[in-house]
Amino acid sequence: MPEIRVPGLLTLGGLLAGLAAGALFKGSAPLRDILILAEPLGDLWLRALKMTILPLVAGLLFTGIVETAAAAQAGTMARRTLGLIVGVLAASACLGGLLMPLLLRLFPAPTLDLAGHGEAPEANLPGLGDFLGSLVPSNVLGAAAEDAMLPVIVFVALFALASTRLAEEPRRQLALLFEGLAGAMIVVIGWVLRLAPLGVFALGLSLAARTGAAAIGTLGHYILLVGALGAVFLLTAYPLAVLVGRRRIGAFARAVLPAQVVAVSTQSSLASLPAMLAAARALRVPATAAEFALPLAVTLFRATGPAMNVGVAVYAAQLAGYELSASAIAAGVLVAFVTTFGTVSLPGTVSFIASTGPIAAAMGAPLWPLGILVAVEMLPDIMRTLGNVTMDVAVTTAVAGEERGEGDAAPDAPTVH
């Protein structure tokens, strides 16, 4: 995939400047004049961001499913690793759908007056029958034109699985086509995100002009709640290494700490891979297991992703004043699980849009809050990377523990004579 640079700090600065200006000059005549230009400017930037979501997700999802299917054919260890990865990702998606609504009930978001800021929902999933009926589109092009993300994702997933049954040449050509589609869309979204400081300034200014300083408190509340979802998987990695990997918790904590430091400083799982390999060696994970499982985990496994992405979409709906039904949340959980296999190592801002946009659309929630939340993604992204890196090492340790067999003692356990 092409390398792109996203002005993360400038984007955060643009949001803070817009919020501050809107809160300070709320209700003033000069601000009303500025909003005449700022509101359509923010809407134009948001539309440019939204137009990339469907083709980007289609390209990434097709490529990710094909690569996952290919990895599953690599042998017993590959299937065992993939089975554990798929199980954790499914649990992550379900946890996000259950825990974020609970957190919002226990710790309600600050009330914002957003009258006139909402938009019609992009999907309507009021009941179980409608949810089940929405899984299979009667016309996939019509579903795409109506921004019905869930049936399009189901179609692309089935199409990708079907392509794995083709002969090598047409299968390779289809894979190259979708890889090219994803790459081109990443370039386009990179162009759009270069304008993010200006776009989020306009959106933040418009939001703060309506809500005042409450918008700043809401963003802090959002960061804490979404970060809490990632922290669940950070903490879950330790018992996984102990119970399945059969390592002592102290040994695992000491071994993984250097990789966690790299994760926090780089916010990149890929950049943390050498430190993760060192952690596996410190835990006496066989080299064959570590050198296979860790690169596979870095490529396909982002344990915090489904939970935090569902949490973002639920919070975005809450921010916009939308009540989500159980079937709407179920649709988001399904999309979060499926699309996680199309996530690649991209800057956090790019993967944020590619991951949360389809979930919000499948839930029937408006997408405009994502244009504001993307500006602070660099803060929850620290927890994303920290949780992912810790869980990658834990899963690798668990795979090695299963390889040893149920009757073997853990490598760091004392020998009894």
PDB file of N, CA, C and O in Angstrom, residues 122 155 194 230 280 282 304 331:
ATOM      1  N   GLU A 122     -28.342   7.041   7.544  1.00  0.00           N
ATOM      2  CA  GLU A 122     -28.024   6.422   6.265  1.00  0.00           C
ATOM      3  C   GLU A 122     -28.560   5.005   6.160  1.00  0.00           C
ATOM      4  O   GLU A 122     -28.449   4.369   5.140  1.00  0.00           O
ATOM      5  N   PHE A 155     -21.724  -8.791   0.557  1.00  0.00           N
ATOM      6  CA  PHE A 155     -21.477  -9.178  -0.837  1.00  0.00           C
ATOM      7  C   PHE A 155     -19.981  -9.254  -1.127  1.00  0.00           C
ATOM      8  O   PHE A 155     -19.503 -10.224  -1.733  1.00  0.00           O
ATOM      9  N   ARG A 194      -4.962  15.732   4.089  1.00  0.00           N
ATOM     10  CA  ARG A 194      -4.038  16.866   4.139  1.00  0.00           C
ATOM     11  C   ARG A 194      -4.775  18.162   4.457  1.00  0.00           C
ATOM     12  O   ARG A 194      -4.197  19.104   4.998  1.00  0.00           O
ATOM     13  N   GLY A 230     -10.201  -0.321  24.906  1.00  0.00           N
ATOM     14  CA  GLY A 230      -8.896  -0.867  24.558  1.00  0.00           C
ATOM     15  C   GLY A 230      -8.172  -1.418  25.769  1.00  0.00           C
ATOM     16  O   GLY A 230      -7.468  -2.433  25.679  1.00  0.00           O
ATOM     17  N   ALA A 280       9.227 -12.473  22.761  1.00  0.00           N
ATOM     18  CA  ALA A 280       8.975 -13.906  22.580  1.00  0.00           C
ATOM     19  C   ALA A 280      10.213 -14.729  22.946  1.00  0.00           C
ATOM     20  O   ALA A 280      10.100 -15.801  23.559  1.00  0.00           O
ATOM     21  N   ALA A 282      12.514 -13.846  25.110  1.00  0.00           N
ATOM     22  CA  ALA A 282      12.634 -13.790  26.566  1.00  0.00           C
ATOM     23  C   ALA A 282      11.674 -14.761  27.247  1.00  0.00           C
ATOM     24  O   ALA A 282      11.962 -15.274  28.333  1.00  0.00           O
ATOM     25  N   THR A 304      -7.874  -4.811  19.728  1.00  0.00           N
ATOM     26  CA  THR A 304      -8.686  -3.708  20.236  1.00  0.00           C
ATOM     27  C   THR A 304      -9.592  -3.110  19.169  1.00  0.00           C
ATOM     28  O   THR A 304     -10.536  -2.393  19.490  1.00  0.00           O
ATOM     29  N   ALA A 331     -25.887  -5.054  13.882  1.00  0.00           N
ATOM     30  CA  ALA A 331     -25.356  -4.822  12.539  1.00  0.00           C
ATOM     31  C   ALA A 331     -23.952  -4.229  12.612  1.00  0.00           C
ATOM     32  O   ALA A 331     -23.045  -4.625  11.864  1.00  0.00           O
TER      33      ALA A 331
END
